[in-house]
PDB file of C-alpha atoms in Angstrom:
ATOM      1  CA  MET A   1      35.759   4.272  22.420  1.00  0.00           C
ATOM      2  CA  TYR A   2      32.825   1.990  23.127  1.00  0.00           C
ATOM      3  CA  THR A   3      30.732   4.960  24.246  1.00  0.00           C
ATOM      4  CA  PHE A   4      31.583   6.910  21.003  1.00  0.00           C
ATOM      5  CA  VAL A   5      30.649   3.916  18.773  1.00  0.00           C
ATOM      6  CA  SER A   6      27.428   3.344  20.736  1.00  0.00           C
ATOM      7  CA  ARG A   7      26.412   6.991  20.536  1.00  0.00           C
ATOM      8  CA  GLN A   8      27.196   6.983  16.704  1.00  0.00           C
ATOM      9  CA  LYS A   9      25.077   3.866  16.303  1.00  0.00           C
ATOM     10  CA  THR A  10      22.168   5.348  18.259  1.00  0.00           C
ATOM     11  CA  SER A  11      22.342   8.535  16.107  1.00  0.00           C
ATOM     12  CA  LEU A  12      22.178   6.525  13.038  1.00  0.00           C
ATOM     13  CA  GLU A  13      19.204   4.619  14.198  1.00  0.00           C
ATOM     14  CA  ALA A  14      17.423   7.779  15.174  1.00  0.00           C
ATOM     15  CA  SER A  15      18.087   9.236  11.826  1.00  0.00           C
ATOM     16  CA  TYR A  16      16.406   6.194  10.107  1.00  0.00           C
ATOM     17  CA  GLU A  17      13.478   6.421  12.353  1.00  0.00           C
ATOM     18  CA  VAL A  18      12.885  10.064  11.486  1.00  0.00           C
ATOM     19  CA  ALA A  19      13.229   9.321   7.811  1.00  0.00           C
ATOM     20  CA  LEU A  20      10.743   6.471   8.104  1.00  0.00           C
ATOM     21  CA  ILE A  21       8.229   8.646   9.852  1.00  0.00           C
ATOM     22  CA  LEU A  22       8.594  11.554   7.271  1.00  0.00           C
ATOM     23  CA  THR A  23       8.103   9.084   4.435  1.00  0.00           C
ATOM     24  CA  LYS A  24       4.962   7.522   5.992  1.00  0.00           C
ATOM     25  CA  GLU A  25       3.444  10.948   6.675  1.00  0.00           C
ATOM     26  CA  ARG A  26       4.424  12.053   3.042  1.00  0.00           C
ATOM     27  CA  LYS A  27       6.449  15.029   4.370  1.00  0.00           C
ATOM     28  CA  SER A  28       9.281  16.885   2.680  1.00  0.00           C
ATOM     29  CA  PHE A  29      12.752  15.626   3.492  1.00  0.00           C
ATOM     30  CA  ARG A  30      13.617  19.198   4.471  1.00  0.00           C
ATOM     31  CA  GLU A  31      11.374  18.898   7.482  1.00  0.00           C
ATOM     32  CA  GLY A  32      14.043  16.709   9.111  1.00  0.00           C
ATOM     33  CA  GLU A  33      15.961  19.765  10.204  1.00  0.00           C
ATOM     34  CA  LEU A  34      12.775  21.182  11.715  1.00  0.00           C
ATOM     35  CA  VAL A  35      12.336  17.982  13.720  1.00  0.00           C
ATOM     36  CA  LYS A  36      15.851  18.241  14.948  1.00  0.00           C
ATOM     37  CA  LYS A  37      15.452  21.856  16.134  1.00  0.00           C
ATOM     38  CA  CYS A  38      12.214  21.054  17.930  1.00  0.00           C
ATOM     39  CA  ALA A  39      13.777  18.022  19.656  1.00  0.00           C
ATOM     40  CA  ILE A  40      16.791  20.020  20.852  1.00  0.00           C
ATOM     41  CA  LYS A  41      14.532  22.850  22.053  1.00  0.00           C
ATOM     42  CA  MET A  42      12.311  20.492  24.013  1.00  0.00           C
ATOM     43  CA  ALA A  43      15.221  18.723  25.656  1.00  0.00           C
ATOM     44  CA  GLU A  44      16.636  22.131  26.746  1.00  0.00           C
ATOM     45  CA  VAL A  45      13.268  23.268  28.236  1.00  0.00           C
ATOM     46  CA  PHE A  46      13.088  20.207  30.245  1.00  0.00           C
ATOM     47  CA  GLY A  47      16.603  20.809  31.482  1.00  0.00           C
ATOM     48  CA  GLU A  48      18.086  17.735  29.701  1.00  0.00           C
ATOM     49  CA  LYS A  49      21.215  19.302  28.338  1.00  0.00           C
ATOM     50  CA  LYS A  50      22.902  15.897  27.804  1.00  0.00           C
ATOM     51  CA  VAL A  51      19.908  14.737  25.809  1.00  0.00           C
ATOM     52  CA  ALA A  52      19.991  17.932  23.801  1.00  0.00           C
ATOM     53  CA  GLU A  53      23.658  17.355  22.891  1.00  0.00           C
ATOM     54  CA  LYS A  54      22.739  13.869  21.772  1.00  0.00           C
ATOM     55  CA  PHE A  55      20.000  15.224  19.494  1.00  0.00           C
ATOM     56  CA  LYS A  56      22.582  17.518  17.974  1.00  0.00           C
ATOM     57  CA  THR A  57      24.563  14.419  16.684  1.00  0.00           C
ATOM     58  CA  VAL A  58      21.685  13.170  14.655  1.00  0.00           C
ATOM     59  CA  SER A  59      22.039  14.008  10.894  1.00  0.00           C
ATOM     60  CA  LEU A  60      18.677  14.986   9.465  1.00  0.00           C
ATOM     61  CA  SER A  61      19.480  17.114   6.503  1.00  0.00           C
ATOM     62  CA  HIS A  62      17.360  16.616   3.416  1.00  0.00           C
ATOM     63  CA  GLN A  63      20.262  14.945   1.585  1.00  0.00           C
ATOM     64  CA  THR A  64      20.696  12.459   4.547  1.00  0.00           C
ATOM     65  CA  MET A  65      16.892  11.823   4.626  1.00  0.00           C
ATOM     66  CA  ALA A  66      16.948  10.962   0.840  1.00  0.00           C
ATOM     67  CA  ARG A  67      19.910   8.555   1.233  1.00  0.00           C
ATOM     68  CA  ARG A  68      18.062   6.880   4.338  1.00  0.00           C
ATOM     69  CA  VAL A  69      14.919   6.326   2.391  1.00  0.00           C
ATOM     70  CA  THR A  70      16.933   4.951  -0.537  1.00  0.00           C
ATOM     71  CA  ASN A  71      18.775   2.522   1.892  1.00  0.00           C
ATOM     72  CA  LEU A  72      15.386   1.419   3.501  1.00  0.00           C
ATOM     73  CA  SER A  73      13.990   0.793  -0.066  1.00  0.00           C
ATOM     74  CA  ARG A  74      16.948  -1.359  -0.866  1.00  0.00           C
ATOM     75  CA  HIS A  75      16.604  -3.304   2.379  1.00  0.00           C
ATOM     76  CA  VAL A  76      12.880  -3.986   1.768  1.00  0.00           C
ATOM     77  CA  SER A  77      13.642  -5.119  -1.856  1.00  0.00           C
ATOM     78  CA  CYS A  78      16.374  -7.505  -0.584  1.00  0.00           C
ATOM     79  CA  LYS A  79      13.967  -9.045   1.888  1.00  0.00           C
ATOM     80  CA  LEU A  80      11.402  -9.491  -0.922  1.00  0.00           C
ATOM     81  CA  GLU A  81      13.963 -11.146  -3.154  1.00  0.00           C
ATOM     82  CA  ILE A  82      14.760 -13.601  -0.429  1.00  0.00           C
ATOM     83  CA  LEU A  83      11.173 -14.319   0.355  1.00  0.00           C
ATOM     84  CA  MET A  84      10.182 -14.618  -3.359  1.00  0.00           C
ATOM     85  CA  GLY A  85      13.188 -16.909  -4.066  1.00  0.00           C
ATOM     86  CA  LYS A  86      12.400 -19.394  -1.243  1.00  0.00           C
ATOM     87  CA  CYS A  87       8.535 -19.359  -1.445  1.00  0.00           C
ATOM     88  CA  ARG A  88       6.412 -22.301  -2.570  1.00  0.00           C
ATOM     89  CA  TYR A  89       3.824 -20.254  -4.384  1.00  0.00           C
ATOM     90  CA  PHE A  90       2.840 -16.619  -4.968  1.00  0.00           C
ATOM     91  CA  SER A  91      -0.105 -14.790  -6.520  1.00  0.00           C
ATOM     92  CA  ILE A  92      -0.380 -11.336  -7.974  1.00  0.00           C
ATOM     93  CA  ALA A  93      -2.961  -8.573  -7.936  1.00  0.00           C
ATOM     94  CA  LEU A  94      -2.787  -5.707 -10.401  1.00  0.00           C
ATOM     95  CA  ASP A  95      -4.327  -2.266 -10.427  1.00  0.00           C
ATOM     96  CA  GLU A  96      -3.685   0.412 -13.030  1.00  0.00           C
ATOM     97  CA  SER A  97      -4.179   3.930 -11.684  1.00  0.00           C
ATOM     98  CA  THR A  98      -2.796   7.505 -11.970  1.00  0.00           C
ATOM     99  CA  ASP A  99      -0.897   9.496  -9.361  1.00  0.00           C
ATOM    100  CA  VAL A 100      -1.232  13.162  -8.332  1.00  0.00           C
ATOM    101  CA  SER A 101       0.722  14.314 -11.392  1.00  0.00           C
ATOM    102  CA  ASP A 102      -1.647  12.351 -13.740  1.00  0.00           C
ATOM    103  CA  ILE A 103       0.994   9.762 -14.633  1.00  0.00           C
ATOM    104  CA  SER A 104      -0.324   6.311 -15.192  1.00  0.00           C
ATOM    105  CA  GLN A 105       1.140   3.615 -13.036  1.00  0.00           C
ATOM    106  CA  LEU A 106       0.820  -0.136 -12.366  1.00  0.00           C
ATOM    107  CA  LEU A 107       0.438  -1.309  -8.808  1.00  0.00           C
ATOM    108  CA  ILE A 108       1.719  -4.756  -8.338  1.00  0.00           C
ATOM    109  CA  PHE A 109       0.816  -6.626  -5.156  1.00  0.00           C
ATOM    110  CA  ALA A 110       1.946 -10.140  -4.185  1.00  0.00           C
ATOM    111  CA  ARG A 111       0.562 -12.714  -1.870  1.00  0.00           C
ATOM    112  CA  ILE A 112       3.515 -15.117  -0.916  1.00  0.00           C
ATOM    113  CA  VAL A 113       3.322 -18.559   0.695  1.00  0.00           C
ATOM    114  CA  ASP A 114       6.655 -19.268   2.215  1.00  0.00           C
ATOM    115  CA  GLU A 115       8.392 -22.662   3.182  1.00  0.00           C
ATOM    116  CA  ASP A 116       6.513 -22.770   6.520  1.00  0.00           C
ATOM    117  CA  PHE A 117       3.232 -22.072   4.639  1.00  0.00           C
ATOM    118  CA  LEU A 118       2.964 -18.700   6.242  1.00  0.00           C
ATOM    119  CA  VAL A 119       1.199 -15.970   4.032  1.00  0.00           C
ATOM    120  CA  HIS A 120       2.768 -12.633   3.404  1.00  0.00           C
ATOM    121  CA  GLU A 121       1.124  -9.855   1.486  1.00  0.00           C
ATOM    122  CA  GLU A 122       3.483  -7.193  -0.023  1.00  0.00           C
ATOM    123  CA  LEU A 123       3.506  -4.369  -2.560  1.00  0.00           C
ATOM    124  CA  LEU A 124       6.191  -5.505  -5.024  1.00  0.00           C
ATOM    125  CA  GLU A 125       6.384  -2.284  -7.013  1.00  0.00           C
ATOM    126  CA  ILE A 126       4.623   0.762  -8.266  1.00  0.00           C
ATOM    127  CA  HIS A 127       5.725   0.789 -11.985  1.00  0.00           C
ATOM    128  CA  PRO A 128       5.190   3.941 -14.080  1.00  0.00           C
ATOM    129  CA  LEU A 129       3.434   3.389 -17.500  1.00  0.00           C
ATOM    130  CA  SER A 130       5.089   6.224 -19.331  1.00  0.00           C
ATOM    131  CA  GLY A 131       4.791   4.604 -22.727  1.00  0.00           C
ATOM    132  CA  GLY A 132       0.950   4.039 -22.513  1.00  0.00           C
ATOM    133  CA  THR A 133      -1.780   1.786 -20.899  1.00  0.00           C
ATOM    134  CA  LYS A 134      -2.217  -0.771 -23.628  1.00  0.00           C
ATOM    135  CA  GLY A 135      -2.039  -4.503 -22.822  1.00  0.00           C
ATOM    136  CA  SER A 136       1.480  -4.799 -24.173  1.00  0.00           C
ATOM    137  CA  ASP A 137       2.582  -1.932 -21.979  1.00  0.00           C
ATOM    138  CA  ILE A 138       1.053  -3.597 -18.841  1.00  0.00           C
ATOM    139  CA  TYR A 139       2.563  -6.949 -19.776  1.00  0.00           C
ATOM    140  CA  ALA A 140       6.050  -5.457 -20.301  1.00  0.00           C
ATOM    141  CA  ALA A 141       5.961  -3.697 -16.959  1.00  0.00           C
ATOM    142  CA  LEU A 142       4.638  -6.827 -15.015  1.00  0.00           C
ATOM    143  CA  ASP A 143       7.251  -9.069 -16.831  1.00  0.00           C
ATOM    144  CA  SER A 144      10.162  -6.742 -15.956  1.00  0.00           C
ATOM    145  CA  VAL A 145       9.168  -6.620 -12.283  1.00  0.00           C
ATOM    146  CA  VAL A 146       8.453 -10.369 -11.854  1.00  0.00           C
ATOM    147  CA  SER A 147      11.550 -11.280 -13.647  1.00  0.00           C
ATOM    148  CA  GLU A 148      13.604  -9.527 -10.920  1.00  0.00           C
ATOM    149  CA  TYR A 149      12.091 -12.072  -8.442  1.00  0.00           C
ATOM    150  CA  GLY A 150      12.581 -15.183 -10.492  1.00  0.00           C
ATOM    151  CA  GLY A 151       9.805 -15.036 -13.043  1.00  0.00           C
ATOM    152  CA  PHE A 152       6.296 -16.625 -13.249  1.00  0.00           C
ATOM    153  CA  LYS A 153       7.390 -20.202 -12.401  1.00  0.00           C
ATOM    154  CA  LYS A 154       5.830 -20.242  -8.935  1.00  0.00           C
ATOM    155  CA  CYS A 155       2.899 -17.825  -9.779  1.00  0.00           C
ATOM    156  CA  SER A 156      -0.404 -19.624  -9.129  1.00  0.00           C
ATOM    157  CA  CYS A 157      -2.905 -16.720  -9.938  1.00  0.00           C
ATOM    158  CA  ILE A 158      -3.049 -13.210 -11.266  1.00  0.00           C
ATOM    159  CA  ALA A 159      -5.956 -10.991 -10.355  1.00  0.00           C
ATOM    160  CA  THR A 160      -6.667  -7.985 -12.486  1.00  0.00           C
ATOM    161  CA  ASP A 161      -9.105  -4.959 -12.459  1.00  0.00           C
ATOM    162  CA  ARG A 162     -11.705  -4.753 -15.103  1.00  0.00           C
ATOM    163  CA  ALA A 163      -9.730  -2.673 -17.534  1.00  0.00           C
ATOM    164  CA  LYS A 164     -10.020  -3.807 -21.139  1.00  0.00           C
ATOM    165  CA  ALA A 165      -6.249  -3.655 -21.631  1.00  0.00           C
ATOM    166  CA  MET A 166      -6.002  -6.382 -18.936  1.00  0.00           C
ATOM    167  CA  VAL A 167      -8.721  -8.882 -19.635  1.00  0.00           C
ATOM    168  CA  GLY A 168      -8.633  -9.332 -23.442  1.00  0.00           C
ATOM    169  CA  ASN A 169      -7.625 -12.835 -24.727  1.00  0.00           C
ATOM    170  CA  LYS A 170      -5.587 -11.639 -27.760  1.00  0.00           C
ATOM    171  CA  THR A 171      -3.396  -8.585 -27.554  1.00  0.00           C
ATOM    172  CA  ASP A 172      -4.186  -7.600 -24.030  1.00  0.00           C
ATOM    173  CA  LEU A 173      -2.577  -8.693 -20.774  1.00  0.00           C
ATOM    174  CA  VAL A 174      -4.287 -12.072 -20.338  1.00  0.00           C
ATOM    175  CA  GLY A 175      -3.732 -13.046 -23.913  1.00  0.00           C
ATOM    176  CA  LEU A 176      -0.128 -12.035 -23.879  1.00  0.00           C
ATOM    177  CA  LEU A 177       0.470 -14.004 -20.686  1.00  0.00           C
ATOM    178  CA  LYS A 178      -0.825 -17.137 -22.419  1.00  0.00           C
ATOM    179  CA  GLN A 179       1.201 -16.499 -25.545  1.00  0.00           C
ATOM    180  CA  ASN A 180       4.388 -16.281 -23.527  1.00  0.00           C
ATOM    181  CA  GLY A 181       3.782 -19.500 -21.604  1.00  0.00           C
ATOM    182  CA  VAL A 182       2.503 -18.174 -18.334  1.00  0.00           C
ATOM    183  CA  ASP A 183       0.193 -21.006 -17.268  1.00  0.00           C
ATOM    184  CA  CYS A 184      -1.793 -19.732 -14.259  1.00  0.00           C
ATOM    185  CA  ILE A 185      -5.310 -18.742 -13.365  1.00  0.00           C
ATOM    186  CA  THR A 186      -6.376 -15.166 -14.140  1.00  0.00           C
ATOM    187  CA  LEU A 187      -9.280 -13.626 -12.265  1.00  0.00           C
ATOM    188  CA  HIS A 188     -11.192 -10.349 -12.039  1.00  0.00           C
ATOM    189  CA  CYS A 189     -10.739  -8.539  -8.772  1.00  0.00           C
ATOM    190  CA  ILE A 190     -13.536  -9.609  -6.484  1.00  0.00           C
ATOM    191  CA  ILE A 191     -14.752  -6.065  -5.967  1.00  0.00           C
ATOM    192  CA  HIS A 192     -15.047  -5.524  -9.709  1.00  0.00           C
ATOM    193  CA  GLN A 193     -16.850  -8.819  -9.987  1.00  0.00           C
ATOM    194  CA  GLU A 194     -19.468  -7.533  -7.614  1.00  0.00           C
ATOM    195  CA  ALA A 195     -19.828  -4.353  -9.480  1.00  0.00           C
ATOM    196  CA  LEU A 196     -20.328  -6.302 -12.845  1.00  0.00           C
ATOM    197  CA  CYS A 197     -22.834  -8.533 -11.182  1.00  0.00           C
ATOM    198  CA  GLY A 198     -24.757  -5.537  -9.963  1.00  0.00           C
ATOM    199  CA  LYS A 199     -24.931  -4.125 -13.433  1.00  0.00           C
ATOM    200  CA  VAL A 200     -26.012  -7.469 -14.971  1.00  0.00           C
ATOM    201  CA  LEU A 201     -28.706  -8.189 -12.368  1.00  0.00           C
ATOM    202  CA  LYS A 202     -30.422  -4.822 -12.905  1.00  0.00           C
ATOM    203  CA  MET A 203     -31.865  -4.547  -9.438  1.00  0.00           C
ATOM    204  CA  MET A 204     -32.577  -0.829  -9.606  1.00  0.00           C
ATOM    205  CA  ASP A 205     -36.180  -1.300  -8.375  1.00  0.00           C
ATOM    206  CA  VAL A 206     -34.811  -2.925  -5.212  1.00  0.00           C
ATOM    207  CA  MET A 207     -32.282  -0.091  -4.588  1.00  0.00           C
ATOM    208  CA  GLN A 208     -34.989   2.486  -5.069  1.00  0.00           C
ATOM    209  CA  SER A 209     -37.065   0.903  -2.506  1.00  0.00           C
ATOM    210  CA  VAL A 210     -34.087   0.738  -0.079  1.00  0.00           C
ATOM    211  CA  VAL A 211     -33.336   4.454  -0.686  1.00  0.00           C
ATOM    212  CA  LYS A 212     -36.920   5.417  -0.133  1.00  0.00           C
ATOM    213  CA  MET A 213     -37.005   3.632   3.191  1.00  0.00           C
ATOM    214  CA  VAL A 214     -33.711   5.097   4.320  1.00  0.00           C
ATOM    215  CA  ASN A 215     -34.922   8.641   3.404  1.00  0.00           C
ATOM    216  CA  LEU A 216     -38.205   7.987   5.243  1.00  0.00           C
ATOM    217  CA  ILE A 217     -36.410   7.117   8.434  1.00  0.00           C
ATOM    218  CA  ARG A 218     -33.140   9.133   8.337  1.00  0.00           C
ATOM    219  CA  GLY A 219     -33.481  11.849   5.600  1.00  0.00           C
ATOM    220  CA  GLY A 220     -34.141  15.506   6.292  1.00  0.00           C
ATOM    221  CA  ASN A 221     -35.326  16.695   9.730  1.00  0.00           C
ATOM    222  CA  LYS A 222     -36.578  13.340  10.860  1.00  0.00           C
ATOM    223  CA  ALA A 223     -34.716  12.853  14.192  1.00  0.00           C
ATOM    224  CA  GLN A 224     -37.877  11.900  16.113  1.00  0.00           C
ATOM    225  CA  ARG A 225     -38.780   9.254  13.488  1.00  0.00           C
ATOM    226  CA  HIS A 226     -35.257   7.860  13.628  1.00  0.00           C
ATOM    227  CA  ARG A 227     -35.413   7.665  17.404  1.00  0.00           C
ATOM    228  CA  ARG A 228     -38.663   5.803  17.262  1.00  0.00           C
ATOM    229  CA  PHE A 229     -37.216   3.416  14.691  1.00  0.00           C
ATOM    230  CA  MET A 230     -34.258   2.682  17.012  1.00  0.00           C
ATOM    231  CA  SER A 231     -36.637   2.096  19.948  1.00  0.00           C
ATOM    232  CA  PHE A 232     -38.546  -0.284  17.721  1.00  0.00           C
ATOM    233  CA  LEU A 233     -35.339  -2.225  16.907  1.00  0.00           C
ATOM    234  CA  ASP A 234     -34.662  -2.484  20.531  1.00  0.00           C
ATOM    235  CA  GLU A 235     -38.110  -3.812  21.411  1.00  0.00           C
ATOM    236  CA  VAL A 236     -37.982  -6.515  18.823  1.00  0.00           C
ATOM    237  CA  ASP A 237     -34.238  -7.329  19.784  1.00  0.00           C
ATOM    238  CA  ALA A 238     -33.025  -6.622  16.346  1.00  0.00           C
TER     239      ALA A 238
END
């Protein structure tokens, strides 16, 4: 009886491991059966008939793979709920993008400081913006997700991209947050801040000089010049 239960537990664990790998590699759930056939055939070739029989007990149908991934998603969500519920503070980073089917979606990332002041960075949710990408749509999506984890009470900062629907002070995300009593710091993403600074500073003359120097050393059929330049750097210990 113990051997049977132990084998069932191992088969279940193996099924989850395959589901996790297929998901990470963005493969079809139907490829689970192919993995099973390959594993059985390899075991038989190596003369491991007992191992081959064990592989046969692992359920890898596409329906099973879908259920495994759903259970894994629920498990991660439960862990996040516990972590967010017990945390001291958390901050949020937002990015509005589109997927391969051209559907707008809001990516919501969280940086969480737990009771022991350990920092965790997690993707809370990828929320589809089927209704539109206005500030009100983004606020509604963010509010619905954060409400599942206890609301904005412990939120210390929200970082956004430079989209106009996010940074406006009236009808866009930042303005709607303030109107609804969300009192926390709102920032541009640091990468977008650098891009904006680059536009304001207007340093095209500097970039043109840099590009000319790079092309002089590295561009075209200039391998000999590049080798000389590398030798020069070695000589001056640069």
